[in-house]
PDB file of C-alpha atoms in Angstrom:
ATOM      1  CA  MET A   5     107.499   0.409  -8.087  1.00 62.00           C
ATOM      2  CA  THR A   6     105.835  -3.352  -6.520  1.00 73.00           C
ATOM      3  CA  TRP A   7     106.955  -5.853  -9.573  1.00 69.00           C
ATOM      4  CA  HIS A   8     103.947  -8.633  -8.896  1.00 74.00           C
ATOM      5  CA  PRO A   9     103.831 -11.542 -11.885  1.00 71.00           C
ATOM      6  CA  HIS A  10     100.512 -12.564 -12.774  1.00 91.00           C
ATOM      7  CA  ILE A  11     100.636 -16.615 -12.728  1.00 95.00           C
ATOM      8  CA  THR A  12      98.290 -17.731 -15.471  1.00 96.00           C
ATOM      9  CA  VAL A  13      96.666 -21.161 -17.482  1.00 98.00           C
ATOM     10  CA  ALA A  14      96.301 -22.241 -20.478  1.00 98.00           C
ATOM     11  CA  THR A  15      94.950 -24.777 -22.454  1.00 98.00           C
ATOM     12  CA  VAL A  16      95.862 -27.109 -24.734  1.00 98.00           C
ATOM     13  CA  VAL A  17      92.595 -29.293 -26.463  1.00 98.00           C
ATOM     14  CA  GLU A  18      92.706 -31.152 -29.535  1.00 98.00           C
ATOM     15  CA  ASP A  19      90.184 -33.024 -31.403  1.00 97.00           C
ATOM     16  CA  ASN A  20      91.326 -34.765 -34.139  1.00 96.00           C
ATOM     17  CA  GLY A  21      93.691 -32.066 -35.393  1.00 97.00           C
ATOM     18  CA  ARG A  22      91.151 -29.410 -34.687  1.00 98.00           C
ATOM     19  CA  PHE A  23      92.252 -27.243 -31.252  1.00 98.00           C
ATOM     20  CA  LEU A  24      90.140 -25.082 -29.296  1.00 98.00           C
ATOM     21  CA  PHE A  25      90.005 -21.279 -28.691  1.00 98.00           C
ATOM     22  CA  VAL A  26      88.149 -18.968 -27.850  1.00 98.00           C
ATOM     23  CA  GLU A  27      87.041 -15.536 -29.288  1.00 98.00           C
ATOM     24  CA  GLU A  28      87.411 -12.500 -27.273  1.00 95.00           C
ATOM     25  CA  PHE A  29      87.183  -8.652 -27.796  1.00 91.00           C
ATOM     26  CA  LYS A  30      89.794  -7.592 -26.130  1.00 85.00           C
ATOM     27  CA  ALA A  31      91.816  -3.724 -26.589  1.00 79.00           C
ATOM     28  CA  GLY A  32      89.017  -3.427 -29.331  1.00 85.00           C
ATOM     29  CA  LYS A  33      89.351  -6.224 -31.834  1.00 90.00           C
ATOM     30  CA  HIS A  34      88.219  -9.585 -32.105  1.00 94.00           C
ATOM     31  CA  VAL A  35      91.301 -11.702 -31.026  1.00 97.00           C
ATOM     32  CA  PHE A  36      91.904 -15.927 -30.456  1.00 98.00           C
ATOM     33  CA  ASN A  37      93.197 -17.620 -26.969  1.00 98.00           C
ATOM     34  CA  GLN A  38      93.797 -21.237 -25.995  1.00 98.00           C
ATOM     35  CA  PRO A  39      91.256 -21.453 -22.654  1.00 98.00           C
ATOM     36  CA  ALA A  40      92.948 -19.492 -20.502  1.00 97.00           C
ATOM     37  CA  GLY A  41      93.140 -17.459 -17.070  1.00 96.00           C
ATOM     38  CA  HIS A  42      94.408 -16.233 -13.912  1.00 95.00           C
ATOM     39  CA  LEU A  43      94.881 -19.136 -10.912  1.00 95.00           C
ATOM     40  CA  GLU A  44      92.309 -18.260  -8.622  1.00 94.00           C
ATOM     41  CA  PRO A  45      93.089 -18.427  -4.470  1.00 92.00           C
ATOM     42  CA  ASN A  46      93.489 -21.803  -2.849  1.00 94.00           C
ATOM     43  CA  GLU A  47      93.284 -23.847  -6.542  1.00 96.00           C
ATOM     44  CA  THR A  48      95.781 -25.764  -7.529  1.00 97.00           C
ATOM     45  CA  LEU A  49      97.505 -25.143 -11.384  1.00 97.00           C
ATOM     46  CA  ALA A  50      95.290 -28.438 -12.493  1.00 98.00           C
ATOM     47  CA  GLN A  51      91.874 -26.849 -11.285  1.00 98.00           C
ATOM     48  CA  ALA A  52      92.402 -24.233 -12.682  1.00 98.00           C
ATOM     49  CA  ALA A  53      92.891 -25.596 -15.993  1.00 98.00           C
ATOM     50  CA  LEU A  54      89.931 -27.294 -15.924  1.00 98.00           C
ATOM     51  CA  ARG A  55      87.960 -24.205 -14.780  1.00 98.00           C
ATOM     52  CA  GLU A  56      89.260 -21.948 -17.018  1.00 98.00           C
ATOM     53  CA  THR A  57      88.668 -23.925 -19.857  1.00 98.00           C
ATOM     54  CA  LEU A  58      84.989 -25.362 -18.630  1.00 98.00           C
ATOM     55  CA  GLU A  59      83.698 -21.835 -18.178  1.00 97.00           C
ATOM     56  CA  GLU A  60      85.075 -20.143 -21.080  1.00 98.00           C
ATOM     57  CA  THR A  61      84.835 -23.248 -23.866  1.00 98.00           C
ATOM     58  CA  ALA A  62      81.679 -25.021 -21.594  1.00 98.00           C
ATOM     59  CA  TRP A  63      84.115 -28.230 -22.610  1.00 98.00           C
ATOM     60  CA  GLU A  64      84.579 -30.522 -19.929  1.00 98.00           C
ATOM     61  CA  VAL A  65      88.321 -32.160 -20.327  1.00 98.00           C
ATOM     62  CA  GLU A  66      90.516 -34.006 -18.892  1.00 98.00           C
ATOM     63  CA  LEU A  67      94.648 -32.988 -18.983  1.00 98.00           C
ATOM     64  CA  THR A  68      97.180 -35.162 -20.543  1.00 98.00           C
ATOM     65  CA  GLY A  69      99.994 -33.595 -19.630  1.00 98.00           C
ATOM     66  CA  LEU A  70     102.145 -29.933 -19.212  1.00 98.00           C
ATOM     67  CA  VAL A  71     103.191 -27.984 -22.204  1.00 98.00           C
ATOM     68  CA  GLY A  72     105.874 -26.040 -21.146  1.00 98.00           C
ATOM     69  CA  ILE A  73     105.689 -23.121 -18.510  1.00 97.00           C
ATOM     70  CA  TYR A  74     106.195 -19.377 -20.606  1.00 97.00           C
ATOM     71  CA  LEU A  75     107.635 -16.027 -18.889  1.00 94.00           C
ATOM     72  CA  TYR A  76     105.672 -13.100 -21.201  1.00 91.00           C
ATOM     73  CA  THR A  77     105.583  -9.155 -20.825  1.00 90.00           C
ATOM     74  CA  ALA A  78     102.575  -7.894 -22.674  1.00 86.00           C
ATOM     75  CA  PRO A  79     103.759  -5.171 -24.530  1.00 86.00           C
ATOM     76  CA  SER A  80     100.482  -3.396 -24.219  1.00 82.00           C
ATOM     77  CA  ASN A  81     100.988  -2.637 -20.391  1.00 83.00           C
ATOM     78  CA  GLY A  82     103.825  -4.062 -19.015  1.00 85.00           C
ATOM     79  CA  VAL A  83     102.423  -6.749 -17.143  1.00 86.00           C
ATOM     80  CA  THR A  84     104.335 -10.441 -16.559  1.00 90.00           C
ATOM     81  CA  TYR A  85     102.162 -13.133 -16.785  1.00 91.00           C
ATOM     82  CA  GLN A  86     104.129 -17.176 -15.356  1.00 95.00           C
ATOM     83  CA  ARG A  87     101.577 -18.871 -18.617  1.00 97.00           C
ATOM     84  CA  ILE A  88     100.988 -22.663 -17.474  1.00 98.00           C
ATOM     85  CA  CYS A  89     100.322 -24.254 -20.590  1.00 98.00           C
ATOM     86  CA  PHE A  90      98.292 -27.898 -20.252  1.00 98.00           C
ATOM     87  CA  ALA A  91      97.332 -30.563 -22.497  1.00 98.00           C
ATOM     88  CA  ALA A  92      93.931 -32.048 -22.512  1.00 98.00           C
ATOM     89  CA  ARG A  93      91.226 -33.667 -24.554  1.00 98.00           C
ATOM     90  CA  PRO A  94      87.770 -33.131 -24.536  1.00 98.00           C
ATOM     91  CA  VAL A  95      85.558 -35.161 -22.654  1.00 98.00           C
ATOM     92  CA  ARG A  96      81.877 -33.315 -22.836  1.00 98.00           C
ATOM     93  CA  HIS A  97      80.230 -30.638 -23.916  1.00 98.00           C
ATOM     94  CA  ARG A  98      77.822 -28.655 -21.654  1.00 97.00           C
ATOM     95  CA  VAL A  99      76.108 -27.555 -24.628  1.00 93.00           C
ATOM     96  CA  ASP A 100      73.576 -25.489 -22.116  1.00 93.00           C
ATOM     97  CA  SER A 101      76.194 -23.792 -19.559  1.00 93.00           C
ATOM     98  CA  PRO A 102      76.586 -19.834 -20.588  1.00 93.00           C
ATOM     99  CA  LEU A 103      80.434 -18.952 -21.233  1.00 94.00           C
ATOM    100  CA  ASP A 104      82.124 -15.751 -19.465  1.00 93.00           C
ATOM    101  CA  SER A 105      80.699 -12.874 -20.431  1.00 90.00           C
ATOM    102  CA  ASP A 106      84.323 -12.082 -21.855  1.00 91.00           C
ATOM    103  CA  ILE A 107      83.916 -14.620 -24.321  1.00 96.00           C
ATOM    104  CA  GLU A 108      82.389 -13.812 -27.453  1.00 95.00           C
ATOM    105  CA  ARG A 109      82.451 -17.757 -28.642  1.00 97.00           C
ATOM    106  CA  ALA A 110      84.386 -20.841 -28.755  1.00 97.00           C
ATOM    107  CA  LEU A 111      85.846 -23.098 -31.509  1.00 97.00           C
ATOM    108  CA  TRP A 112      87.830 -25.289 -33.243  1.00 98.00           C
ATOM    109  CA  LEU A 113      90.584 -24.455 -35.489  1.00 98.00           C
ATOM    110  CA  THR A 114      93.824 -26.186 -37.686  1.00 98.00           C
ATOM    111  CA  ARG A 115      97.134 -24.694 -36.208  1.00 98.00           C
ATOM    112  CA  ASP A 116      96.956 -23.322 -40.595  1.00 98.00           C
ATOM    113  CA  GLU A 117      93.485 -21.969 -40.015  1.00 98.00           C
ATOM    114  CA  LEU A 118      95.347 -20.262 -36.857  1.00 98.00           C
ATOM    115  CA  LEU A 119      97.744 -19.435 -38.685  1.00 97.00           C
ATOM    116  CA  ALA A 120      96.145 -17.291 -40.982  1.00 97.00           C
ATOM    117  CA  ASP A 121      95.961 -14.233 -39.639  1.00 94.00           C
ATOM    118  CA  PRO A 122      97.989 -13.555 -37.006  1.00 96.00           C
ATOM    119  CA  ALA A 123      96.296 -10.146 -35.869  1.00 94.00           C
ATOM    120  CA  ARG A 124      93.997 -11.984 -34.263  1.00 95.00           C
ATOM    121  CA  TRP A 125      96.067 -14.483 -31.706  1.00 95.00           C
ATOM    122  CA  ARG A 126      95.652 -12.743 -28.302  1.00 94.00           C
ATOM    123  CA  SER A 127      99.241 -12.874 -28.063  1.00 93.00           C
ATOM    124  CA  GLU A 128     102.714 -14.340 -29.661  1.00 94.00           C
ATOM    125  CA  LEU A 129     102.259 -17.170 -27.238  1.00 96.00           C
ATOM    126  CA  VAL A 130      98.788 -18.196 -28.375  1.00 97.00           C
ATOM    127  CA  PRO A 131     100.750 -20.851 -31.241  1.00 98.00           C
ATOM    128  CA  ARG A 132     103.767 -20.951 -29.266  1.00 98.00           C
ATOM    129  CA  CYS A 133     101.744 -22.766 -27.486  1.00 98.00           C
ATOM    130  CA  LEU A 134      99.857 -24.494 -30.133  1.00 98.00           C
ATOM    131  CA  ASP A 135     103.266 -25.321 -31.578  1.00 98.00           C
ATOM    132  CA  ASP A 136     105.151 -27.015 -28.023  1.00 98.00           C
ATOM    133  CA  TYR A 137     102.621 -29.295 -27.652  1.00 98.00           C
ATOM    134  CA  LEU A 138     102.105 -30.626 -31.752  1.00 98.00           C
ATOM    135  CA  GLN A 139     106.744 -30.315 -31.578  1.00 98.00           C
ATOM    136  CA  GLY A 140     106.828 -32.116 -28.245  1.00 95.00           C
ATOM    137  CA  PRO A 141     107.448 -33.195 -25.826  1.00 96.00           C
ATOM    138  CA  LEU A 142     104.605 -33.155 -23.214  1.00 97.00           C
ATOM    139  CA  HIS A 143     105.623 -33.894 -19.603  1.00 97.00           C
ATOM    140  CA  SER A 144     104.572 -35.486 -16.903  1.00 97.00           C
ATOM    141  CA  LEU A 145     101.370 -33.939 -15.048  1.00 97.00           C
ATOM    142  CA  ASP A 146     103.746 -35.808 -12.008  1.00 96.00           C
ATOM    143  CA  LEU A 147     106.119 -32.275 -12.425  1.00 95.00           C
ATOM    144  CA  LEU A 148     102.980 -30.084 -10.409  1.00 94.00           C
ATOM    145  CA  ARG A 149     103.798 -29.905  -6.907  1.00 90.00           C
ATOM    146  CA  ASP A 150     100.413 -28.501  -5.379  1.00 85.00           C
TER     147      ASP A 150
END
């Protein structure tokens, strides 16, 4: 059996104590996640984070730092993901931009609103990335080597 980790990016976007999430329909239920997705060929990690955030939320953002790098094996399918989580600030909402087809909606939640319903987290990485962002430290984007 050949093992292949999946490289993903996610973005914690904060605006006055509220955080940008997406609601997706996965495994028969509606779940919350940070804007996130897979690294595509010929793009940098930063480009992937900006692209995924825009495609899933219609928000242009400015990356402000690195939250952390996470290794996660999904219990549902055994797939291992390496998630590079970025911090960002909102810049512009493109209200007329369509969202990715697997995204139900983009929404702003407080930490308490997210934590109130753990059954709706896409994975335990969702609150972990948020808490790591809030607790710091935020790492420099200069750590990235493209």
